[in-house]
Structures are given as C-alpha cells and as structure tokens.
mmCIF file of C-alpha atoms and ligand atoms in Angstrom:
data_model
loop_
_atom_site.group_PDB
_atom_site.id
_atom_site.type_symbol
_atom_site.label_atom_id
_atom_site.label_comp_id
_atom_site.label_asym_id
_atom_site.label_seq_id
_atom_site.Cartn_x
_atom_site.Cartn_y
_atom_site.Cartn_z
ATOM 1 C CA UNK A 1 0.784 18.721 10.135
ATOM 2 C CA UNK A 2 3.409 16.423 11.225
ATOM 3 C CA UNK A 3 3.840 13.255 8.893
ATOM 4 C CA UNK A 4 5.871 10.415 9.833
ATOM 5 C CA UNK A 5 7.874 8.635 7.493
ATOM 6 C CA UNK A 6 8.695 5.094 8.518
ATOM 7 C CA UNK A 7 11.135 3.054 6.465
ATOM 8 C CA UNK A 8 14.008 -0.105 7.331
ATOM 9 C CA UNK A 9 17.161 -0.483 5.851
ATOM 10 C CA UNK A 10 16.141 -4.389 6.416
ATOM 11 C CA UNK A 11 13.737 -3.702 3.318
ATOM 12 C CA UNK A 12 16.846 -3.033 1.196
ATOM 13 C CA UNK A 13 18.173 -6.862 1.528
ATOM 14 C CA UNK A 14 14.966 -8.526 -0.048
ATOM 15 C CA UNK A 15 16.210 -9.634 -3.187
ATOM 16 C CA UNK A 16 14.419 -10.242 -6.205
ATOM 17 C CA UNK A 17 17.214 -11.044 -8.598
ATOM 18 C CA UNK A 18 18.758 -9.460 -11.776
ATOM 19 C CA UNK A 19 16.113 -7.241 -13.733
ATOM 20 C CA UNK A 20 12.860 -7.457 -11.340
ATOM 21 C CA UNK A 21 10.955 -4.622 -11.795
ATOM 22 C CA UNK A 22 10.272 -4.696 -7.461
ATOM 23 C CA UNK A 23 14.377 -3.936 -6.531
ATOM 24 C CA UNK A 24 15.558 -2.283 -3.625
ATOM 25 C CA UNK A 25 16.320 0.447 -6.061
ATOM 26 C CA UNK A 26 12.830 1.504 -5.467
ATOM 27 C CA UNK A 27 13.411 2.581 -2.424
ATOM 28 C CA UNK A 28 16.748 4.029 -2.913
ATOM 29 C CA UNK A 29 14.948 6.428 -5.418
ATOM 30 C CA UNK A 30 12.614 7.419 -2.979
ATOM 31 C CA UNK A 31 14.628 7.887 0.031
ATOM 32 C CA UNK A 32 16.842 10.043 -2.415
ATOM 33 C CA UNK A 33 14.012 12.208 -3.578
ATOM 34 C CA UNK A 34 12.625 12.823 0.902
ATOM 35 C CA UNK A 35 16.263 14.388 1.338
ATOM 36 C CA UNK A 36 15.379 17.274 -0.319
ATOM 37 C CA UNK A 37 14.984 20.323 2.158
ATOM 38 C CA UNK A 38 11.672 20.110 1.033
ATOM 39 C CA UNK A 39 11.161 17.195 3.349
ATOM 40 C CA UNK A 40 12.961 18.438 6.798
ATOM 41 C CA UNK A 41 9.593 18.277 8.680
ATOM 42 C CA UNK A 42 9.134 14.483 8.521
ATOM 43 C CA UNK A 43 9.619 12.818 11.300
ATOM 44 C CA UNK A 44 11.604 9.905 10.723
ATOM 45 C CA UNK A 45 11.841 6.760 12.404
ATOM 46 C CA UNK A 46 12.939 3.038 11.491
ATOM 47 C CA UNK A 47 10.319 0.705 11.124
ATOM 48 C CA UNK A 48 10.240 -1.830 13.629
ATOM 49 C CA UNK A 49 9.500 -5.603 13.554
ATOM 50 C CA UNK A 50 5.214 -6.700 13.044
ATOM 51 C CA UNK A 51 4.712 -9.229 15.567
ATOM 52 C CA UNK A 52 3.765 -12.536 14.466
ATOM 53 C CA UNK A 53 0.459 -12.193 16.442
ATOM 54 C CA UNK A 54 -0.582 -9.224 14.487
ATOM 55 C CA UNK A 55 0.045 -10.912 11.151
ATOM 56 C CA UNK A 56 -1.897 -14.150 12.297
ATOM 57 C CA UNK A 57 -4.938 -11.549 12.905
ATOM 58 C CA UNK A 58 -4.960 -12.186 9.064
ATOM 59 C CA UNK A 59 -2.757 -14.846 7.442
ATOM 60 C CA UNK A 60 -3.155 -18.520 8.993
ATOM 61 C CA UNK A 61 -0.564 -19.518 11.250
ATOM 62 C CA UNK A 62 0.801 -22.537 8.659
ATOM 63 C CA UNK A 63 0.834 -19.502 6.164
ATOM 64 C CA UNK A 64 3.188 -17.200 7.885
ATOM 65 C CA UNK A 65 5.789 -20.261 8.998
ATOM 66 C CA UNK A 66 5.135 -21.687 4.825
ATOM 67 C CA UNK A 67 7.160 -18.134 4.098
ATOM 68 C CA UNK A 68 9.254 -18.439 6.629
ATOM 69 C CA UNK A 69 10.183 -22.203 5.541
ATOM 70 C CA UNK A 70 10.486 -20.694 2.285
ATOM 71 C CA UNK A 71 13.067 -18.533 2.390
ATOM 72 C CA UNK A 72 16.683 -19.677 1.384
ATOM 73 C CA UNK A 73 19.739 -19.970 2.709
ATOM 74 C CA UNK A 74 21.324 -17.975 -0.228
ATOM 75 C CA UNK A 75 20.287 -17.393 -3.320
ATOM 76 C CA UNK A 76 16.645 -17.226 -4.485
ATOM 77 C CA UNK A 77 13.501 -19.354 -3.831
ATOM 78 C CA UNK A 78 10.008 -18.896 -5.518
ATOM 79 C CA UNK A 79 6.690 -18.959 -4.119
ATOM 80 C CA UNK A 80 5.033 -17.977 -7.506
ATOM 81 C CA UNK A 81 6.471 -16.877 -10.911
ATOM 82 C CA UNK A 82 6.566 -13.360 -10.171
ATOM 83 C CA UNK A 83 7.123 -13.371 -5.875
ATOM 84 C CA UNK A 84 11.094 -14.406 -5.264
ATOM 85 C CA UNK A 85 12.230 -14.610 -1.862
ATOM 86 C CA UNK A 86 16.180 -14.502 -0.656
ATOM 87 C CA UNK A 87 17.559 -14.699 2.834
ATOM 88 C CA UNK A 88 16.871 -11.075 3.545
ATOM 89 C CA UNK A 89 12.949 -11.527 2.502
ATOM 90 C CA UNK A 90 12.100 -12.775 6.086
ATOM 91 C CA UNK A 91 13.634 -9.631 8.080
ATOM 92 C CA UNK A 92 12.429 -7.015 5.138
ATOM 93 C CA UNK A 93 8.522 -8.723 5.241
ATOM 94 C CA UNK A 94 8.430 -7.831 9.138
ATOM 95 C CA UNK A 95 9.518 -4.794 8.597
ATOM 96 C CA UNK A 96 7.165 -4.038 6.093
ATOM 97 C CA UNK A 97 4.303 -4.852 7.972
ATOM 98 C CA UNK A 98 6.070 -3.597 11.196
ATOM 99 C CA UNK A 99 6.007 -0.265 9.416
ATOM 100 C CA UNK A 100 2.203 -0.318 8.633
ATOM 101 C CA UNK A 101 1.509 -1.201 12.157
ATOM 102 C CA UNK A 102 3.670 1.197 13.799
ATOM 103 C CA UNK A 103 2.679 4.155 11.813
ATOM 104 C CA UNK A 104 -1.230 2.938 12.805
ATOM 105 C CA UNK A 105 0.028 3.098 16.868
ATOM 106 C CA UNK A 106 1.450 6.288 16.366
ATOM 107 C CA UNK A 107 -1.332 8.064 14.606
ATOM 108 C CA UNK A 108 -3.997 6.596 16.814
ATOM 109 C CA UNK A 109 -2.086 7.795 19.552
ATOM 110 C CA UNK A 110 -1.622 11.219 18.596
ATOM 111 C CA UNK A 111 2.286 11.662 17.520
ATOM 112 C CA UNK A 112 1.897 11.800 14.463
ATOM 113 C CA UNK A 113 -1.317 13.341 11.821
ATOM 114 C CA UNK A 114 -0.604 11.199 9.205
ATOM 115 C CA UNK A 115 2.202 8.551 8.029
ATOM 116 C CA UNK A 116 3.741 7.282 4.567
ATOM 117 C CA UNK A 117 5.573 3.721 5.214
ATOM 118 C CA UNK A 118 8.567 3.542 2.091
ATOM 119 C CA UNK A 119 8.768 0.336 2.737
ATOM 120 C CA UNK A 120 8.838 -3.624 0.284
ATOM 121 C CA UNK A 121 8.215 -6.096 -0.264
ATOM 122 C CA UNK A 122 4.593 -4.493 -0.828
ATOM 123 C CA UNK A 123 1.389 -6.626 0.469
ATOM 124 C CA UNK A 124 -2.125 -6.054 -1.651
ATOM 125 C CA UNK A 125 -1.728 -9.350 -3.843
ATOM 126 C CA UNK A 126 -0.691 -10.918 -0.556
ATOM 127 C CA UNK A 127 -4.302 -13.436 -0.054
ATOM 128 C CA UNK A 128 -4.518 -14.929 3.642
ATOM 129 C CA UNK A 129 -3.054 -17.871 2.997
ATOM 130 C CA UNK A 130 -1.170 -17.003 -0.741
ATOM 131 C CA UNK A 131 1.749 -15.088 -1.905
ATOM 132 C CA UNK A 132 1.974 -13.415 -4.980
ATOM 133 C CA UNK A 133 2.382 -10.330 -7.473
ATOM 134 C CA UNK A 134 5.901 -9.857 -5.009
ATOM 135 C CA UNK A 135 3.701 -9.503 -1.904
ATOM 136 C CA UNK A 136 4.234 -11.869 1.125
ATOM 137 C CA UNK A 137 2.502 -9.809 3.938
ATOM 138 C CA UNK A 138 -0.624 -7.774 3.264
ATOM 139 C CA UNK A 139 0.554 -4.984 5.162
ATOM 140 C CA UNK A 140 -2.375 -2.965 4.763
ATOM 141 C CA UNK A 141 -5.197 -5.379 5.498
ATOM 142 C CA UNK A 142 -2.874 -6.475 8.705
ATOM 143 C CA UNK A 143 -2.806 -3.347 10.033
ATOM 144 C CA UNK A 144 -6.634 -2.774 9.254
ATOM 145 C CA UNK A 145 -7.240 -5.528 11.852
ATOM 146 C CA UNK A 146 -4.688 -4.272 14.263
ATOM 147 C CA UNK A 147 -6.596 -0.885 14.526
ATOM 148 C CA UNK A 148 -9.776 -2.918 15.314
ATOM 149 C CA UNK A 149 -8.062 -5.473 17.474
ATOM 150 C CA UNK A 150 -5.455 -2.880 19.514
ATOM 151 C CA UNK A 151 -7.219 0.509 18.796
ATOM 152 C CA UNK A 152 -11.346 -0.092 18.630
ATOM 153 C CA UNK A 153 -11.826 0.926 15.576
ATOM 154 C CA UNK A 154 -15.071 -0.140 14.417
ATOM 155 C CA UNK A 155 -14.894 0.543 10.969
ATOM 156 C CA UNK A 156 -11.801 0.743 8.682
ATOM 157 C CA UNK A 157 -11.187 1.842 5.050
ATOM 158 C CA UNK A 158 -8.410 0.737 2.564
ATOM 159 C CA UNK A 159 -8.384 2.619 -0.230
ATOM 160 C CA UNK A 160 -5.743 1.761 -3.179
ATOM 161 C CA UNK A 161 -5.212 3.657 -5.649
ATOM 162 C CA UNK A 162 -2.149 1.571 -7.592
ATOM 163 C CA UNK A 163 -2.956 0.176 -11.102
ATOM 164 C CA UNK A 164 -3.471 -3.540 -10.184
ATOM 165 C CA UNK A 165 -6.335 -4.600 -8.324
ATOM 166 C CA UNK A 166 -5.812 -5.754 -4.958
ATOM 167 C CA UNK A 167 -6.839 -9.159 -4.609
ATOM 168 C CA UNK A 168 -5.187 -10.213 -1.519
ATOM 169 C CA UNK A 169 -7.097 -6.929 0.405
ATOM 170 C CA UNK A 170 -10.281 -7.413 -1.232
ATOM 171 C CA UNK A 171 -9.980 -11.477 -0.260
ATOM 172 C CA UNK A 172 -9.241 -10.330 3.154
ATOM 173 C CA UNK A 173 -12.227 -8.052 3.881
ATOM 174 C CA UNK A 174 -14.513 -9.800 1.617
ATOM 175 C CA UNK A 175 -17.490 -10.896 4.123
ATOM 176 C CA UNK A 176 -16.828 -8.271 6.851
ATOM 177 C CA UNK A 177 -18.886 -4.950 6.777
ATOM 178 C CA UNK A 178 -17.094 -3.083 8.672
ATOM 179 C CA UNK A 179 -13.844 -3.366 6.249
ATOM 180 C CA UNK A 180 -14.250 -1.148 3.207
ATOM 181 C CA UNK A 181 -11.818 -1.704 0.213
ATOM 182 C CA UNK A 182 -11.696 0.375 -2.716
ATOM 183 C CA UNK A 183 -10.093 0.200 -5.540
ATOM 184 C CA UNK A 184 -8.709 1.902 -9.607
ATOM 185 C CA UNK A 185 -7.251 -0.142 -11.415
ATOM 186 C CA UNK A 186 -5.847 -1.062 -14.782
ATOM 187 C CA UNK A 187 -8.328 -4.290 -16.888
ATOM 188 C CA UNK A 188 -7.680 -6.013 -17.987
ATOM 189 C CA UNK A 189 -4.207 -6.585 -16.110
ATOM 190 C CA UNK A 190 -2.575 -9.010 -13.699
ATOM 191 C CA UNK A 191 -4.431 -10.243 -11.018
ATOM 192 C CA UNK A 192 -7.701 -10.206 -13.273
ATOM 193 C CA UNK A 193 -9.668 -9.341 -10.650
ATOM 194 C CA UNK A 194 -11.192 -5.967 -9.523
ATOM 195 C CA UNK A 195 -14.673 -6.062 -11.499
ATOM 196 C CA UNK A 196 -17.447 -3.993 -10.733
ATOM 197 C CA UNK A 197 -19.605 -7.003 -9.928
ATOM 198 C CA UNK A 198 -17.357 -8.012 -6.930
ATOM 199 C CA UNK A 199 -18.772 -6.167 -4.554
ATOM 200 C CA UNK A 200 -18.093 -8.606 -1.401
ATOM 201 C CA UNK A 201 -21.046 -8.152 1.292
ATOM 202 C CA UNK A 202 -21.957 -3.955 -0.243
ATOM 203 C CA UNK A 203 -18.206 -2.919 0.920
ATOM 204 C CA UNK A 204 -16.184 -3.402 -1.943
ATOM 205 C CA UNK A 205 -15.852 -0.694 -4.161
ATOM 206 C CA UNK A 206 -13.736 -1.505 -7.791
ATOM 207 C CA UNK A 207 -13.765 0.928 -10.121
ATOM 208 C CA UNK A 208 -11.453 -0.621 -12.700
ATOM 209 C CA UNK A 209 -9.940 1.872 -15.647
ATOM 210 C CA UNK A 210 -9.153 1.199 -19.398
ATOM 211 C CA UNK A 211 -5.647 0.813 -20.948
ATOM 212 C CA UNK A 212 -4.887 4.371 -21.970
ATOM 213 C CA UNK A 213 -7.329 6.466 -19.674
ATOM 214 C CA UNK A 214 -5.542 9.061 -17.850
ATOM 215 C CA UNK A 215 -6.192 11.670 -15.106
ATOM 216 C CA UNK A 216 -9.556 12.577 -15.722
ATOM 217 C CA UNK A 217 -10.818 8.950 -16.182
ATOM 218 C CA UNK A 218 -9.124 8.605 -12.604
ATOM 219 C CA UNK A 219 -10.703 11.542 -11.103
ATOM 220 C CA UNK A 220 -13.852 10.343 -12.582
ATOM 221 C CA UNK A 221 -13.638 7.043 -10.702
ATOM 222 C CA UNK A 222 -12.702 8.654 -7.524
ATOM 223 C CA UNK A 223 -15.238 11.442 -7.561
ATOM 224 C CA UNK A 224 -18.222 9.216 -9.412
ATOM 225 C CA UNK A 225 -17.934 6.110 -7.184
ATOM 226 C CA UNK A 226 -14.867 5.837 -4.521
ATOM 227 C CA UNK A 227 -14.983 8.911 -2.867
ATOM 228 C CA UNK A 228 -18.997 8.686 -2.488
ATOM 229 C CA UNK A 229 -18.498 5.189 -0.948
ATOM 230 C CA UNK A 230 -16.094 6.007 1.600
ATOM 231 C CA UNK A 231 -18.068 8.971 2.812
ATOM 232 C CA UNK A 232 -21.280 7.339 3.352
ATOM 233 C CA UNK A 233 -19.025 4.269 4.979
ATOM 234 C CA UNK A 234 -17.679 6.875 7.289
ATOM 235 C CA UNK A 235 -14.750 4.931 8.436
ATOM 236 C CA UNK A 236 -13.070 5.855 11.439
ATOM 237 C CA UNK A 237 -9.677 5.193 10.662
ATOM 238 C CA UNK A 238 -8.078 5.168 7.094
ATOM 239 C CA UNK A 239 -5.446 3.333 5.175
ATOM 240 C CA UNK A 240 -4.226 3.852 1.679
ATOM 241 C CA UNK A 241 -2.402 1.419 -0.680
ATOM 242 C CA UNK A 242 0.016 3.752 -2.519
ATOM 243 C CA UNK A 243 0.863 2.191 -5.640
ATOM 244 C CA UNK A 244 2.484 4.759 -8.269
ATOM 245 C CA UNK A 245 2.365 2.544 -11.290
ATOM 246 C CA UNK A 246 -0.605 4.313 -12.611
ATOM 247 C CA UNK A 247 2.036 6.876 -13.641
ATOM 248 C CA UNK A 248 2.307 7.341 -17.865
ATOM 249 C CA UNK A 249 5.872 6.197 -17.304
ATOM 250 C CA UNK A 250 5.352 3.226 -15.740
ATOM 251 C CA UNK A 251 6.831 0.344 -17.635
ATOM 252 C CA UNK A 252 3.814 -2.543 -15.936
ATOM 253 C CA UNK A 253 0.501 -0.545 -17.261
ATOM 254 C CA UNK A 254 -0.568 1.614 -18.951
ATOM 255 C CA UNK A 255 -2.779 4.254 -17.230
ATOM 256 C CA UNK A 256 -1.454 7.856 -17.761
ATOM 257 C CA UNK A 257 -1.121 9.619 -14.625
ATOM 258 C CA UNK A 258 0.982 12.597 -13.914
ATOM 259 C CA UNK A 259 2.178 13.618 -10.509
ATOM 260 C CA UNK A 260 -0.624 16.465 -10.018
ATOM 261 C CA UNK A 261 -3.107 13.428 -10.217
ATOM 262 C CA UNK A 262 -1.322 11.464 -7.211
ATOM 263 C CA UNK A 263 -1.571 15.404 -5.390
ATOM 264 C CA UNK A 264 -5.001 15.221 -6.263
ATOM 265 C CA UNK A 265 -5.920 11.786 -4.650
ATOM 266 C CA UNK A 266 -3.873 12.359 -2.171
ATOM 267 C CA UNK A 267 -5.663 15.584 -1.139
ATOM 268 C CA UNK A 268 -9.152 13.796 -1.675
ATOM 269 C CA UNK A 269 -8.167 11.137 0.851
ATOM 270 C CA UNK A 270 -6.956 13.862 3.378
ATOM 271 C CA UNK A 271 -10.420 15.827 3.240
ATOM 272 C CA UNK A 272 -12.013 12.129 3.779
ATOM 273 C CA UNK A 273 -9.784 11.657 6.425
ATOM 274 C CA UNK A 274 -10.338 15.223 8.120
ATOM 275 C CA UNK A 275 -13.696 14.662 8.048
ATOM 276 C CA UNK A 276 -14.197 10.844 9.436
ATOM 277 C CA UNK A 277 -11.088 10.036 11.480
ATOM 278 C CA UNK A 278 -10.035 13.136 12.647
ATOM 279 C CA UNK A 279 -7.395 13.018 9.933
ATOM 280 C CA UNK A 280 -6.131 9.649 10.779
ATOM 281 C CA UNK A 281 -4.113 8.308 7.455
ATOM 282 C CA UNK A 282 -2.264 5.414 7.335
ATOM 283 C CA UNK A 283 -0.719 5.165 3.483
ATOM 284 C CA UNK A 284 1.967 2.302 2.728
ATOM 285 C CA UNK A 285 3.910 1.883 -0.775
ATOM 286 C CA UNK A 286 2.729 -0.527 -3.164
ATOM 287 C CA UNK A 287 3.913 -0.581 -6.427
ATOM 288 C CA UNK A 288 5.666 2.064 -8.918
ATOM 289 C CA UNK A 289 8.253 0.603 -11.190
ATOM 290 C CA UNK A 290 9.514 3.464 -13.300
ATOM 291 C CA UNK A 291 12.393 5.120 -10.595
ATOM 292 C CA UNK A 292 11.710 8.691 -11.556
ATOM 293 C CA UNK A 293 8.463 8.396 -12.141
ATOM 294 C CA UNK A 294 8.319 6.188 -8.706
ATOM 295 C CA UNK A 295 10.571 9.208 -6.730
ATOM 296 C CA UNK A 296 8.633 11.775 -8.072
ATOM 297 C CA UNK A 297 5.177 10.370 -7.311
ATOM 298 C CA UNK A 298 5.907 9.319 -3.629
ATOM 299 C CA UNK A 299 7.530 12.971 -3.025
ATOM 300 C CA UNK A 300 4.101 14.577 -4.498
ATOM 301 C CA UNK A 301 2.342 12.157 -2.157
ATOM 302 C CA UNK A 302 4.138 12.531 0.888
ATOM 303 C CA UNK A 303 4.686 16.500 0.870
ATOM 304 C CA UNK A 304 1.043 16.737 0.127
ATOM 305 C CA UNK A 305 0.309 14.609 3.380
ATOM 306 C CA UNK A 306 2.655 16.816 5.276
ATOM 307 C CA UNK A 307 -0.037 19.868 4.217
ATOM 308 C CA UNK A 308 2.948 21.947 1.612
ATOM 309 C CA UNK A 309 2.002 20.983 -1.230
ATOM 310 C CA UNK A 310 1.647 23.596 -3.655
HETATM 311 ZN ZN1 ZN B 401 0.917 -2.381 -8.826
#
C-alpha cells in the first residue's frame, strides 16, 4: 500500500491563543510520532493551496471573503466563542482544505492507495455559510464535491468517527442522495446535534454514544448501523473525518476509546473501501485534544492505512 501523508507548515501559524485545546501543538505531536522508522513508507508531500472555486462548490461566495475579512492584522479575532482566527488562519484554512483536495486528486489518479491529511484548523462544524467548533473550511464535505465535480464520482461517503457530531457535514449533504454522512458521537455534547431522527433525505446515518461507553459500544454502532449503511450506499469514493477525541484521555468527552479501537475502525473503513472504491480513502484530522493520546491515535490510524499494522 502506499499512503500519502499530506501536511503544511502554514497550518502551524493558525493561532488560537493561550490554553485552546485546538494548538498547533497538535500537530507537532503528530508529526513527532510519523518520524518513527515505523513510518518511512509514507509518501510525503506539502499540502498545497484549495482553490477558492473548489471551496465555493460548498460555502457561499460572501462566506468564504466574511473569513477572509475576518482575519486580523495581529492578534486574535472571533467568529464564535470557541473559533479564533489570527493572521496565519487565512494561509493555514487553504491549506487545510488544499490538503483534503489534493490527497482526493492523487488517489483518484492512482499515486497514491490511500491518504491521511495532518492538517488544522479542522472543518466538520464548519456549516456552508457558518464557522464554528474551530472549523472555518469543511474540508471534508469540500472535497466530497470536488470528487463529483473534478473526478465523476457519483456517489460519495463521509464517514466521521470523532466524538462530536458533525453538523457542518451533515448541513452540507443534507438533501442530496448521493452524499452519505455518518456519524458516532458523544450526547449529549457540543454541537447538540447528531440524533437518530436526523436522517436528512435516507442518507444520514447518526449513531450517537453515551457519556462513558467505550469500545464495544463503538463497535456496536459501527457494526449495528454505520457499516451496514455504507455498504448498501456503495459509495464510490470515501472520505473519513478522523477525530481522536473519542480517546479515554481526551480532556473534551468522555467516550473511552483505546488505540486498538481507532485500528479497528480504521480497518473496517479499509475493507469498505476495498470493496466499493477500489480502496479509495480520503481521511483528514479532526479533533483529538489530549497530545499523547492525539499522537498515538493518528500513528495507529495512519500505519494501519499504510496495511502494517499489527
Ligand atoms: Zn471533536
């Protein structure tokens, strides 16, 4: 298998400010735990910049130049309580996305089997024409449309398996058919949404967890509804939302995974993947606040991807 790992060092300069739980130290922790020799086989390459065209696919015009209006000269600026921009945001959001869209060219194309984008801000509380929950872009519903738009994909799945729901994904595909989202998640927990009953036109698929359930609630969920869903959607190309704040560690929730259950998903995904799209996998970091926990989870994820996982 040959994985590609996309990342920017632009993604470093978004800056939250003191004590945000989304800090570049996020990715610091992660780009320290894919030096391991464990990790020679990636193939590495810098993310490069999402064209505004491919964004507007999904966020109105008057959206995308709100953000860019937003951002500050120094210092900080808010677009919600929780989503802080500085005057690196701009250059790290493209990026971000740029990643997601990238890694979709290069898979479709053949270069790569799979990709993992390290990349932030992260996007799945990004709504088309709202920031929040620290997204600015939805990377992942972007690049949804871009395989569509750029690669004829008829029918594309976003699966996200990070402990908050993701509104801004599930608001994107919400009346198209050939979009699947699906979705654990922590509830109650921020955004509030993610119920069973929101099941968009039949193609959204929550399957919200309790505080305190751990990996065999999670396989549960997976095996009893998600996994089910996305084979009998069939997509033919495949995305995943990789949040790692499930973890037990993670300071934001309180689900109680442990990296063999990340392995686990990850693996399910793959066989989905090998079986639909020819093993076409696009997965892009969410959330994950705890830095070990974070590092450790991302390495399980992305060395399972690359087919070594033990
Ligand atoms: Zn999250």
């Amino acid at each position: 298998m040959t994985t590609l790992l996309l990342t920017h060092p632009a993604c470093l300069n978004h800056d939250t400010g003191y004590g945000h739980p989304e800090s570049a130290n996020r990715l610091r922790a992660i780009e320290d735990a894919l030096a391991a020799p464990d990790f020679k086989r990636l193939k590495r390459e810098e993310a490069p910049r999402a064209d505004l065209a491919a964004i507007e696919r999904l966020h109105p015009k008057a959206y995308v130049e709100m953000v860019q209006a937003a951002i500050p000269a120094r210092d900080h600026n808010w677009l919600d309580a929780d989503t802080i921009v500085s005057p690196g945001s701009w250059e790290a959001a493209l990026r971000a996305t740029g990643a997601t869209l990238y890694a979709v060219d290069q898979v479709m194309a053949g270069n790569a089997d799979n990709a993992f984008c390290a990349v932030r801000p992260p996007g799945h509380h990004a709504e088309p024409s709202r920031a929040m929950g620290f997204c600015l872009f939805n990377s992942v519903a972007v690049a949804a449309l871009h395989a569509r738009a750029k690669h004829g994909a008829k029918r594309v799945a976003v699966v996200d398996f990070d402990v908050h729901h993701g509104n801004g994904t599930q608001a994107a595909f919400w009346t198209d058919q050939d979009l699947l989202y699906a979705s654990t998640h922590q509830m109650p927990l921020f955004p509030g949404t993610g119920a069973l009953n929101e099941t968009g036109v039949g193609n959204i698929w929550n399957a919200p967890l309790a505080p305190g359930d751990d990996g065999e609630d999670f396989r549960a969920a997976f095996e009893g509804r998600i996994l089910p869903a996305l084979d009998a959607f069939a997509p033919d190309f495949l995305l995943v939302s990789a949040g790692f704040d499930a973890h037990i560690r993670d300071p934001l929730a309180q689900i109680r995974l442990l990296e063999p259950d990340f392995a686990w998903i990850t693996e399910k995904l793959m066989e989905a993947a090998a079986k639909h799209t020819g093993g076409k996998l696009v997965s892009t970091l969410e959330g994950g606040y705890d830095l070990d926990a974070l590092a450790s989870s991302a390495a399980v994820h992305v060395k399972t991807l690359m087919g070594a996982a033990t």
